PDB file of C-alpha atoms in Angstrom:
ATOM      1  CA  UNK Y  18      30.143  95.526  77.494  1.00  0.00           C
ATOM      2  CA  UNK Y  19      28.992  98.495  75.432  1.00  0.00           C
ATOM      3  CA  UNK Y  20      29.614 101.984  76.787  1.00  0.00           C
ATOM      4  CA  UNK Y  21      25.912 102.752  77.215  1.00  0.00           C
ATOM      5  CA  UNK Y  22      25.405  99.428  79.011  1.00  0.00           C
ATOM      6  CA  UNK Y  23      28.006  99.928  81.748  1.00  0.00           C
ATOM      7  CA  UNK Y  24      27.177  99.009  85.326  1.00  0.00           C
ATOM      8  CA  UNK Y  25      26.797 102.007  87.659  1.00  0.00           C
ATOM      9  CA  UNK Y  26      28.279 101.303  91.071  1.00  0.00           C
ATOM     10  CA  UNK Y  27      26.959 102.719  94.325  1.00  0.00           C
ATOM     11  CA  UNK Y  28      29.897 102.687  96.743  1.00  0.00           C
ATOM     12  CA  UNK Y  29      29.713 103.289 100.472  1.00  0.00           C
ATOM     13  CA  UNK Y  30      32.740 105.618 100.728  1.00  0.00           C
ATOM     14  CA  UNK Y  31      32.884 105.471 104.525  1.00  0.00           C
ATOM     15  CA  UNK Y  32      34.249 101.977 104.074  1.00  0.00           C
ATOM     16  CA  UNK Y  33      37.343 102.845 102.032  1.00  0.00           C
ATOM     17  CA  UNK Y  34      39.773 105.692 101.592  1.00  0.00           C
ATOM     18  CA  UNK Y  35      38.371 107.247  98.366  1.00  0.00           C
ATOM     19  CA  UNK Y  36      41.906 107.747  97.095  1.00  0.00           C
ATOM     20  CA  UNK Y  37      42.666 104.079  97.598  1.00  0.00           C
ATOM     21  CA  UNK Y  38      39.555 102.612  96.026  1.00  0.00           C
ATOM     22  CA  UNK Y  39      40.618 101.969  92.458  1.00  0.00           C
ATOM     23  CA  UNK Y  40      38.272 101.053  89.642  1.00  0.00           C
ATOM     24  CA  UNK Y  41      38.572 101.288  85.850  1.00  0.00           C
ATOM     25  CA  UNK Y  42      37.872 104.875  84.774  1.00  0.00           C
ATOM     26  CA  UNK Y  43      35.068 103.774  82.476  1.00  0.00           C
ATOM     27  CA  UNK Y  44      32.891 102.910  85.464  1.00  0.00           C
ATOM     28  CA  UNK Y  45      30.478 105.638  86.530  1.00  0.00           C
ATOM     29  CA  UNK Y  46      30.703 105.745  90.325  1.00  0.00           C
ATOM     30  CA  UNK Y  47      28.002 107.054  92.628  1.00  0.00           C
ATOM     31  CA  UNK Y  48      29.534 107.812  96.051  1.00  0.00           C
ATOM     32  CA  UNK Y  49      27.105 107.404  98.929  1.00  0.00           C
ATOM     33  CA  UNK Y  50      28.178 108.459 102.427  1.00  0.00           C
ATOM     34  CA  UNK Y  51      25.506 106.700 104.444  1.00  0.00           C
ATOM     35  CA  UNK Y  52      22.827 104.069 103.909  1.00  0.00           C
ATOM     36  CA  UNK Y  53      20.073 106.471 104.937  1.00  0.00           C
ATOM     37  CA  UNK Y  54      17.552 108.307 102.813  1.00  0.00           C
ATOM     38  CA  UNK Y  55      20.432 109.763 100.799  1.00  0.00           C
ATOM     39  CA  UNK Y  56      21.332 106.339  99.468  1.00  0.00           C
ATOM     40  CA  UNK Y  57      17.738 105.508  98.585  1.00  0.00           C
ATOM     41  CA  UNK Y  58      17.321 108.888  96.900  1.00  0.00           C
ATOM     42  CA  UNK Y  59      20.458 108.443  94.819  1.00  0.00           C
ATOM     43  CA  UNK Y  60      19.371 104.963  93.784  1.00  0.00           C
ATOM     44  CA  UNK Y  61      16.006 106.327  92.748  1.00  0.00           C
ATOM     45  CA  UNK Y  62      17.582 109.079  90.681  1.00  0.00           C
ATOM     46  CA  UNK Y  63      19.791 106.581  88.903  1.00  0.00           C
ATOM     47  CA  UNK Y  64      16.900 104.222  88.194  1.00  0.00           C
ATOM     48  CA  UNK Y  65      14.833 107.112  86.923  1.00  0.00           C
ATOM     49  CA  UNK Y  66      17.456 108.227  84.431  1.00  0.00           C
ATOM     50  CA  UNK Y  67      19.178 106.416  81.576  1.00  0.00           C
ATOM     51  CA  UNK Y  68      21.478 104.707  84.088  1.00  0.00           C
ATOM     52  CA  UNK Y  69      19.312 101.811  85.213  1.00  0.00           C
ATOM     53  CA  UNK Y  70      22.009  99.172  85.590  1.00  0.00           C
ATOM     54  CA  UNK Y  71      22.934  99.775  89.221  1.00  0.00           C
ATOM     55  CA  UNK Y  72      24.893  97.613  91.658  1.00  0.00           C
ATOM     56  CA  UNK Y  73      26.027  98.162  95.229  1.00  0.00           C
ATOM     57  CA  UNK Y  74      29.614  97.400  96.250  1.00  0.00           C
ATOM     58  CA  UNK Y  75      30.153  97.100  99.994  1.00  0.00           C
ATOM     59  CA  UNK Y  76      32.424  95.603 102.633  1.00  0.00           C
ATOM     60  CA  UNK Y  77      29.886  95.822 105.455  1.00  0.00           C
ATOM     61  CA  UNK Y  78      26.885  93.854 106.638  1.00  0.00           C
ATOM     62  CA  UNK Y  79      25.089  97.209 106.778  1.00  0.00           C
ATOM     63  CA  UNK Y  80      25.683  97.692 103.056  1.00  0.00           C
ATOM     64  CA  UNK Y  81      24.302  94.260 102.223  1.00  0.00           C
ATOM     65  CA  UNK Y  82      21.208  94.935 104.299  1.00  0.00           C
ATOM     66  CA  UNK Y  83      20.741  98.253 102.504  1.00  0.00           C
ATOM     67  CA  UNK Y  84      21.000  96.583  99.095  1.00  0.00           C
ATOM     68  CA  UNK Y  85      18.236  94.178 100.064  1.00  0.00           C
ATOM     69  CA  UNK Y  86      15.977  97.024 101.217  1.00  0.00           C
ATOM     70  CA  UNK Y  87      16.677  98.919  97.995  1.00  0.00           C
ATOM     71  CA  UNK Y  88      16.174  95.755  95.863  1.00  0.00           C
ATOM     72  CA  UNK Y  89      19.531  96.153  94.146  1.00  0.00           C
ATOM     73  CA  UNK Y  90      22.210  93.556  93.342  1.00  0.00           C
ATOM     74  CA  UNK Y  91      25.276  93.646  95.584  1.00  0.00           C
ATOM     75  CA  UNK Y  92      28.892  92.499  95.641  1.00  0.00           C
ATOM     76  CA  UNK Y  93      30.808  92.254  98.917  1.00  0.00           C
ATOM     77  CA  UNK Y  94      34.520  93.007  99.072  1.00  0.00           C
ATOM     78  CA  UNK Y  95      36.578  91.991 102.100  1.00  0.00           C
ATOM     79  CA  UNK Y  96      38.314  94.988 103.724  1.00  0.00           C
ATOM     80  CA  UNK Y  97      40.678  94.061 106.615  1.00  0.00           C
ATOM     81  CA  UNK Y  98      41.004  97.671 107.737  1.00  0.00           C
ATOM     82  CA  UNK Y  99      37.251  98.091 108.019  1.00  0.00           C
ATOM     83  CA  UNK Y 100      37.000  94.796 109.931  1.00  0.00           C
ATOM     84  CA  UNK Y 101      39.621  96.003 112.410  1.00  0.00           C
ATOM     85  CA  UNK Y 102      37.912  99.352 112.963  1.00  0.00           C
ATOM     86  CA  UNK Y 103      34.251  98.263 112.975  1.00  0.00           C
ATOM     87  CA  UNK Y 104      34.450  94.582 113.888  1.00  0.00           C
ATOM     88  CA  UNK Y 105      34.674  91.592 111.561  1.00  0.00           C
ATOM     89  CA  UNK Y 106      31.859  91.540 109.024  1.00  0.00           C
ATOM     90  CA  UNK Y 107      30.133  88.278 108.106  1.00  0.00           C
ATOM     91  CA  UNK Y 108      29.129  89.587 104.646  1.00  0.00           C
ATOM     92  CA  UNK Y 109      26.451  86.915 104.629  1.00  0.00           C
ATOM     93  CA  UNK Y 110      23.748  87.488 102.035  1.00  0.00           C
ATOM     94  CA  UNK Y 111      25.899  88.766  99.209  1.00  0.00           C
ATOM     95  CA  UNK Y 112      25.964  86.372  96.226  1.00  0.00           C
ATOM     96  CA  UNK Y 113      29.643  87.114  95.641  1.00  0.00           C
ATOM     97  CA  UNK Y 114      32.511  87.898  98.035  1.00  0.00           C
ATOM     98  CA  UNK Y 115      35.782  89.251  96.641  1.00  0.00           C
ATOM     99  CA  UNK Y 116      39.110  89.533  98.409  1.00  0.00           C
ATOM    100  CA  UNK Y 117      40.148  92.761  96.663  1.00  0.00           C
ATOM    101  CA  UNK Y 118      38.606  95.546  94.599  1.00  0.00           C
ATOM    102  CA  UNK Y 119      40.933  94.785  91.684  1.00  0.00           C
ATOM    103  CA  UNK Y 120      38.696  91.779  90.943  1.00  0.00           C
ATOM    104  CA  UNK Y 121      35.759  94.048  90.037  1.00  0.00           C
ATOM    105  CA  UNK Y 122      35.886  93.431  86.296  1.00  0.00           C
ATOM    106  CA  UNK Y 123      33.256  94.150  83.662  1.00  0.00           C
ATOM    107  CA  UNK Y 124      32.465  90.502  83.003  1.00  0.00           C
ATOM    108  CA  UNK Y 125      31.982  89.750  86.680  1.00  0.00           C
ATOM    109  CA  UNK Y 126      29.747  92.787  87.213  1.00  0.00           C
ATOM    110  CA  UNK Y 127      27.660  91.795  84.210  1.00  0.00           C
ATOM    111  CA  UNK Y 128      27.251  88.241  85.478  1.00  0.00           C
ATOM    112  CA  UNK Y 129      26.130  89.279  88.972  1.00  0.00           C
ATOM    113  CA  UNK Y 130      23.720  91.867  87.582  1.00  0.00           C
ATOM    114  CA  UNK Y 131      22.158  89.399  85.153  1.00  0.00           C
ATOM    115  CA  UNK Y 132      21.836  86.654  87.756  1.00  0.00           C
ATOM    116  CA  UNK Y 133      20.065  89.020  90.139  1.00  0.00           C
ATOM    117  CA  UNK Y 134      17.433  89.863  87.533  1.00  0.00           C
ATOM    118  CA  UNK Y 135      17.211  86.379  86.015  1.00  0.00           C
ATOM    119  CA  UNK Y 136      18.627  87.395  82.630  1.00  0.00           C
ATOM    120  CA  UNK Y 137      20.386  84.450  80.961  1.00  0.00           C
ATOM    121  CA  UNK Y 138      24.061  84.809  80.072  1.00  0.00           C
ATOM    122  CA  UNK Y 139      25.210  84.208  76.504  1.00  0.00           C
ATOM    123  CA  UNK Y 140      27.900  81.521  76.452  1.00  0.00           C
ATOM    124  CA  UNK Y 141      29.000  81.938  72.829  1.00  0.00           C
ATOM    125  CA  UNK Y 142      28.094  81.585  69.182  1.00  0.00           C
ATOM    126  CA  UNK Y 143      28.699  79.229  66.290  1.00  0.00           C
ATOM    127  CA  UNK Y 144      28.119  79.891  62.610  1.00  0.00           C
ATOM    128  CA  UNK Y 145      24.367  79.301  62.857  1.00  0.00           C
ATOM    129  CA  UNK Y 146      23.637  79.219  66.570  1.00  0.00           C
ATOM    130  CA  UNK Y 147      23.663  81.246  69.753  1.00  0.00           C
ATOM    131  CA  UNK Y 148      24.342  79.363  72.998  1.00  0.00           C
ATOM    132  CA  UNK Y 149      22.886  80.820  76.197  1.00  0.00           C
ATOM    133  CA  UNK Y 150      21.708  79.849  79.642  1.00  0.00           C
ATOM    134  CA  UNK Y 151      18.169  78.534  80.022  1.00  0.00           C
ATOM    135  CA  UNK Y 152      15.752  81.026  81.584  1.00  0.00           C
ATOM    136  CA  UNK Y 153      12.464  80.521  83.405  1.00  0.00           C
ATOM    137  CA  UNK Y 154      10.687  81.921  80.340  1.00  0.00           C
ATOM    138  CA  UNK Y 155      11.944  78.884  78.365  1.00  0.00           C
ATOM    139  CA  UNK Y 156      10.410  76.299  80.715  1.00  0.00           C
ATOM    140  CA  UNK Y 157       6.884  76.079  79.166  1.00  0.00           C
ATOM    141  CA  UNK Y 158       8.378  75.544  75.705  1.00  0.00           C
ATOM    142  CA  UNK Y 159      10.818  72.918  76.994  1.00  0.00           C
ATOM    143  CA  UNK Y 160       8.011  71.052  78.740  1.00  0.00           C
ATOM    144  CA  UNK Y 161       5.899  70.929  75.587  1.00  0.00           C
ATOM    145  CA  UNK Y 162       8.713  69.733  73.348  1.00  0.00           C
ATOM    146  CA  UNK Y 163      10.105  67.201  75.850  1.00  0.00           C
ATOM    147  CA  UNK Y 164       6.880  65.867  77.340  1.00  0.00           C
ATOM    148  CA  UNK Y 165       8.446  66.185  80.783  1.00  0.00           C
ATOM    149  CA  UNK Y 166      11.687  64.376  79.904  1.00  0.00           C
ATOM    150  CA  UNK Y 167      14.995  65.352  81.486  1.00  0.00           C
ATOM    151  CA  UNK Y 168      18.109  63.720  80.000  1.00  0.00           C
ATOM    152  CA  UNK Y 169      21.424  64.181  81.759  1.00  0.00           C
ATOM    153  CA  UNK Y 170      24.520  62.221  80.776  1.00  0.00           C
ATOM    154  CA  UNK Y 171      22.638  59.159  79.540  1.00  0.00           C
ATOM    155  CA  UNK Y 172      20.298  59.118  82.565  1.00  0.00           C
ATOM    156  CA  UNK Y 173      16.668  60.057  81.974  1.00  0.00           C
ATOM    157  CA  UNK Y 174      13.912  61.228  84.309  1.00  0.00           C
ATOM    158  CA  UNK Y 175      10.255  62.012  83.605  1.00  0.00           C
ATOM    159  CA  UNK Y 176       8.221  64.729  85.289  1.00  0.00           C
ATOM    160  CA  UNK Y 177       4.657  64.077  84.210  1.00  0.00           C
ATOM    161  CA  UNK Y 178       3.376  67.034  86.210  1.00  0.00           C
ATOM    162  CA  UNK Y 179       4.119  70.402  84.618  1.00  0.00           C
ATOM    163  CA  UNK Y 180       4.687  71.928  88.060  1.00  0.00           C
ATOM    164  CA  UNK Y 181       7.340  69.351  89.003  1.00  0.00           C
ATOM    165  CA  UNK Y 182       9.118  69.868  85.690  1.00  0.00           C
ATOM    166  CA  UNK Y 183       9.101  73.640  86.197  1.00  0.00           C
ATOM    167  CA  UNK Y 184      10.366  73.253  89.772  1.00  0.00           C
ATOM    168  CA  UNK Y 185      13.315  71.182  88.551  1.00  0.00           C
ATOM    169  CA  UNK Y 186      14.392  73.776  86.001  1.00  0.00           C
ATOM    170  CA  UNK Y 187      13.858  76.743  88.328  1.00  0.00           C
ATOM    171  CA  UNK Y 188      16.141  75.133  90.919  1.00  0.00           C
ATOM    172  CA  UNK Y 189      18.634  74.251  88.181  1.00  0.00           C
ATOM    173  CA  UNK Y 190      18.716  77.809  86.826  1.00  0.00           C
ATOM    174  CA  UNK Y 191      19.075  79.259  90.317  1.00  0.00           C
ATOM    175  CA  UNK Y 192      21.808  76.921  91.585  1.00  0.00           C
ATOM    176  CA  UNK Y 193      23.708  75.301  88.724  1.00  0.00           C
ATOM    177  CA  UNK Y 194      24.936  78.234  86.641  1.00  0.00           C
ATOM    178  CA  UNK Y 195      26.009  80.550  89.446  1.00  0.00           C
ATOM    179  CA  UNK Y 196      27.638  77.886  91.618  1.00  0.00           C
ATOM    180  CA  UNK Y 197      29.357  75.710  89.010  1.00  0.00           C
ATOM    181  CA  UNK Y 198      29.846  78.121  86.103  1.00  0.00           C
ATOM    182  CA  UNK Y 199      28.653  75.557  83.565  1.00  0.00           C
ATOM    183  CA  UNK Y 200      25.593  73.443  82.845  1.00  0.00           C
ATOM    184  CA  UNK Y 201      23.079  72.572  80.150  1.00  0.00           C
ATOM    185  CA  UNK Y 202      22.433  75.529  77.855  1.00  0.00           C
ATOM    186  CA  UNK Y 203      19.823  76.425  75.230  1.00  0.00           C
ATOM    187  CA  UNK Y 204      20.846  76.357  71.571  1.00  0.00           C
ATOM    188  CA  UNK Y 205      19.073  78.917  69.366  1.00  0.00           C
ATOM    189  CA  UNK Y 206      19.274  79.709  65.673  1.00  0.00           C
ATOM    190  CA  UNK Y 207      20.613  83.196  65.048  1.00  0.00           C
ATOM    191  CA  UNK Y 208      17.935  83.979  62.480  1.00  0.00           C
ATOM    192  CA  UNK Y 209      14.434  82.595  62.689  1.00  0.00           C
ATOM    193  CA  UNK Y 210      10.906  83.578  61.755  1.00  0.00           C
ATOM    194  CA  UNK Y 211       9.456  81.478  64.554  1.00  0.00           C
ATOM    195  CA  UNK Y 212       8.766  82.875  67.998  1.00  0.00           C
ATOM    196  CA  UNK Y 213      11.089  80.352  69.638  1.00  0.00           C
ATOM    197  CA  UNK Y 214      14.238  79.586  67.647  1.00  0.00           C
ATOM    198  CA  UNK Y 215      15.550  76.861  69.962  1.00  0.00           C
ATOM    199  CA  UNK Y 216      17.013  73.801  68.241  1.00  0.00           C
ATOM    200  CA  UNK Y 217      18.152  71.900  71.311  1.00  0.00           C
ATOM    201  CA  UNK Y 218      19.987  71.761  74.621  1.00  0.00           C
ATOM    202  CA  UNK Y 219      23.698  71.126  75.067  1.00  0.00           C
ATOM    203  CA  UNK Y 220      26.444  71.681  77.597  1.00  0.00           C
ATOM    204  CA  UNK Y 221      28.069  69.882  80.508  1.00  0.00           C
ATOM    205  CA  UNK Y 222      26.297  67.734  83.100  1.00  0.00           C
ATOM    206  CA  UNK Y 223      29.379  67.142  85.279  1.00  0.00           C
ATOM    207  CA  UNK Y 224      33.014  68.223  85.252  1.00  0.00           C
ATOM    208  CA  UNK Y 225      34.378  66.981  81.934  1.00  0.00           C
ATOM    209  CA  UNK Y 226      31.081  65.371  80.884  1.00  0.00           C
ATOM    210  CA  UNK Y 227      29.396  66.731  77.763  1.00  0.00           C
ATOM    211  CA  UNK Y 228      25.808  66.170  76.711  1.00  0.00           C
ATOM    212  CA  UNK Y 229      23.439  67.349  73.991  1.00  0.00           C
ATOM    213  CA  UNK Y 230      19.858  66.900  72.812  1.00  0.00           C
ATOM    214  CA  UNK Y 231      18.789  68.234  69.448  1.00  0.00           C
ATOM    215  CA  UNK Y 232      15.030  68.548  69.038  1.00  0.00           C
ATOM    216  CA  UNK Y 233      13.597  66.042  66.506  1.00  0.00           C
ATOM    217  CA  UNK Y 234      12.787  68.491  63.678  1.00  0.00           C
ATOM    218  CA  UNK Y 235      16.367  69.815  63.636  1.00  0.00           C
ATOM    219  CA  UNK Y 236      18.242  66.503  63.623  1.00  0.00           C
ATOM    220  CA  UNK Y 237      20.474  65.421  60.730  1.00  0.00           C
ATOM    221  CA  UNK Y 238      21.174  69.060  59.843  1.00  0.00           C
ATOM    222  CA  UNK Y 239      24.605  69.346  61.419  1.00  0.00           C
ATOM    223  CA  UNK Y 240      23.580  71.278  64.529  1.00  0.00           C
ATOM    224  CA  UNK Y 241      24.894  68.681  66.988  1.00  0.00           C
ATOM    225  CA  UNK Y 242      28.360  68.579  65.442  1.00  0.00           C
ATOM    226  CA  UNK Y 243      28.520  72.371  65.120  1.00  0.00           C
ATOM    227  CA  UNK Y 244      27.602  72.923  68.767  1.00  0.00           C
ATOM    228  CA  UNK Y 245      29.736  70.081  70.133  1.00  0.00           C
ATOM    229  CA  UNK Y 246      32.843  71.453  68.423  1.00  0.00           C
ATOM    230  CA  UNK Y 247      32.165  74.781  70.139  1.00  0.00           C
ATOM    231  CA  UNK Y 248      31.715  73.005  73.489  1.00  0.00           C
ATOM    232  CA  UNK Y 249      35.015  71.190  73.138  1.00  0.00           C
ATOM    233  CA  UNK Y 250      36.820  74.466  72.519  1.00  0.00           C
ATOM    234  CA  UNK Y 251      34.943  76.128  75.377  1.00  0.00           C
ATOM    235  CA  UNK Y 252      35.848  73.309  77.761  1.00  0.00           C
ATOM    236  CA  UNK Y 253      39.524  73.776  76.981  1.00  0.00           C
ATOM    237  CA  UNK Y 254      39.757  77.570  76.925  1.00  0.00           C
ATOM    238  CA  UNK Y 255      37.068  78.796  79.350  1.00  0.00           C
ATOM    239  CA  UNK Y 256      36.834  75.888  81.808  1.00  0.00           C
ATOM    240  CA  UNK Y 257      40.401  74.578  81.604  1.00  0.00           C
ATOM    241  CA  UNK Y 258      39.407  70.929  81.198  1.00  0.00           C
ATOM    242  CA  UNK Y 259      41.754  68.614  79.309  1.00  0.00           C
ATOM    243  CA  UNK Y 260      39.505  65.540  79.061  1.00  0.00           C
ATOM    244  CA  UNK Y 261      35.875  65.290  77.905  1.00  0.00           C
ATOM    245  CA  UNK Y 262      33.548  62.299  78.061  1.00  0.00           C
ATOM    246  CA  UNK Y 263      30.291  61.438  76.315  1.00  0.00           C
ATOM    247  CA  UNK Y 264      27.769  58.815  77.469  1.00  0.00           C
ATOM    248  CA  UNK Y 265      25.845  57.319  74.544  1.00  0.00           C
ATOM    249  CA  UNK Y 266      23.265  54.547  74.432  1.00  0.00           C
ATOM    250  CA  UNK Y 267      24.643  51.646  72.441  1.00  0.00           C
ATOM    251  CA  UNK Y 268      21.763  51.648  69.956  1.00  0.00           C
ATOM    252  CA  UNK Y 269      22.104  55.399  69.235  1.00  0.00           C
ATOM    253  CA  UNK Y 270      24.018  55.004  65.985  1.00  0.00           C
ATOM    254  CA  UNK Y 271      23.890  58.685  64.890  1.00  0.00           C
ATOM    255  CA  UNK Y 272      25.461  59.818  68.179  1.00  0.00           C
ATOM    256  CA  UNK Y 273      28.094  57.090  68.020  1.00  0.00           C
ATOM    257  CA  UNK Y 274      28.985  58.244  64.507  1.00  0.00           C
ATOM    258  CA  UNK Y 275      29.194  61.852  65.692  1.00  0.00           C
ATOM    259  CA  UNK Y 276      31.472  60.862  68.572  1.00  0.00           C
ATOM    260  CA  UNK Y 277      33.894  59.314  66.085  1.00  0.00           C
ATOM    261  CA  UNK Y 278      33.869  62.416  63.864  1.00  0.00           C
ATOM    262  CA  UNK Y 279      34.605  64.570  66.903  1.00  0.00           C
ATOM    263  CA  UNK Y 280      37.649  62.475  67.755  1.00  0.00           C
ATOM    264  CA  UNK Y 281      36.242  60.491  70.691  1.00  0.00           C
ATOM    265  CA  UNK Y 282      37.107  56.838  71.283  1.00  0.00           C
ATOM    266  CA  UNK Y 283      35.266  54.218  73.397  1.00  0.00           C
ATOM    267  CA  UNK Y 284      36.423  53.765  76.986  1.00  0.00           C
ATOM    268  CA  UNK Y 285      33.886  51.637  78.883  1.00  0.00           C
ATOM    269  CA  UNK Y 286      30.302  50.321  78.984  1.00  0.00           C
ATOM    270  CA  UNK Y 287      27.668  50.628  81.713  1.00  0.00           C
ATOM    271  CA  UNK Y 288      24.121  49.471  82.352  1.00  0.00           C
ATOM    272  CA  UNK Y 289      21.767  52.401  83.026  1.00  0.00           C
ATOM    273  CA  UNK Y 290      17.989  52.129  83.283  1.00  0.00           C
ATOM    274  CA  UNK Y 291      18.101  48.716  81.621  1.00  0.00           C
ATOM    275  CA  UNK Y 292      20.137  49.917  78.625  1.00  0.00           C
ATOM    276  CA  UNK Y 293      23.780  49.657  77.666  1.00  0.00           C
ATOM    277  CA  UNK Y 294      25.523  53.029  77.730  1.00  0.00           C
ATOM    278  CA  UNK Y 295      28.980  53.514  76.277  1.00  0.00           C
ATOM    279  CA  UNK Y 296      31.459  56.040  77.618  1.00  0.00           C
ATOM    280  CA  UNK Y 297      33.530  57.811  74.967  1.00  0.00           C
ATOM    281  CA  UNK Y 298      36.463  60.100  75.787  1.00  0.00           C
ATOM    282  CA  UNK Y 299      38.864  62.509  74.085  1.00  0.00           C
ATOM    283  CA  UNK Y 300      41.392  65.141  75.073  1.00  0.00           C
ATOM    284  CA  UNK Y 301      40.491  68.754  74.384  1.00  0.00           C
ATOM    285  CA  UNK Y 302      43.970  69.722  73.158  1.00  0.00           C
TER     286      UNK Y 302
END
């Protein structure tokens, strides 16, 4: 995270001993002593200045309620001492509950902040592509290029109604990324003159199950292999998976050829939607 993009934390200091609440020095901390008008005023001053990236950190139900009233993202941290003195807190309503303040790292703060405002996370980059989460702004484009088709792990589904297609992706964006930490991601060219530089979708549909779909005009240009090699490395280093599988329709010769180049070997065959689907596997190491 760049210095001028740091997250500013609003901390309810009644909840911790200020001398015992440790955070990296690079964080700019706003100490708020009560969730009254003072808190709302401080939040307004921050939002009105150059420091717009604000997040509340709290160990109380009162703090979570205040964050909702102030329309700010929040992280809850369990504090046994506070629970003993004020009564056990449910901390229900916070998207993330930590057991200790030492877990408040830059990457985690960035993720919670982005999820609150619906800003897609960047997963990584290849030589030609940028891999990021799908956002709601991408849905109209995806509908037009797919005709309402959803393809997950060799299983297809059609949503002829634009509204149903949008509802699927909105639920997917809301639930899949935050809960599982992986999913199907958008693949974009790094440099493009077109308004939308997307070349396809790729990622993981289940634990250890990889999938990809390159849009027709970008096929046979090496994008699938380039992205899949990144995904294999990501699965091993970021997700800790040691086995990856691909499900490929038997008549899909280009994908079968790619699977071989990537080091996969056939494992089994299944019948899905009236077609023969082959399962290919390989170790990530």
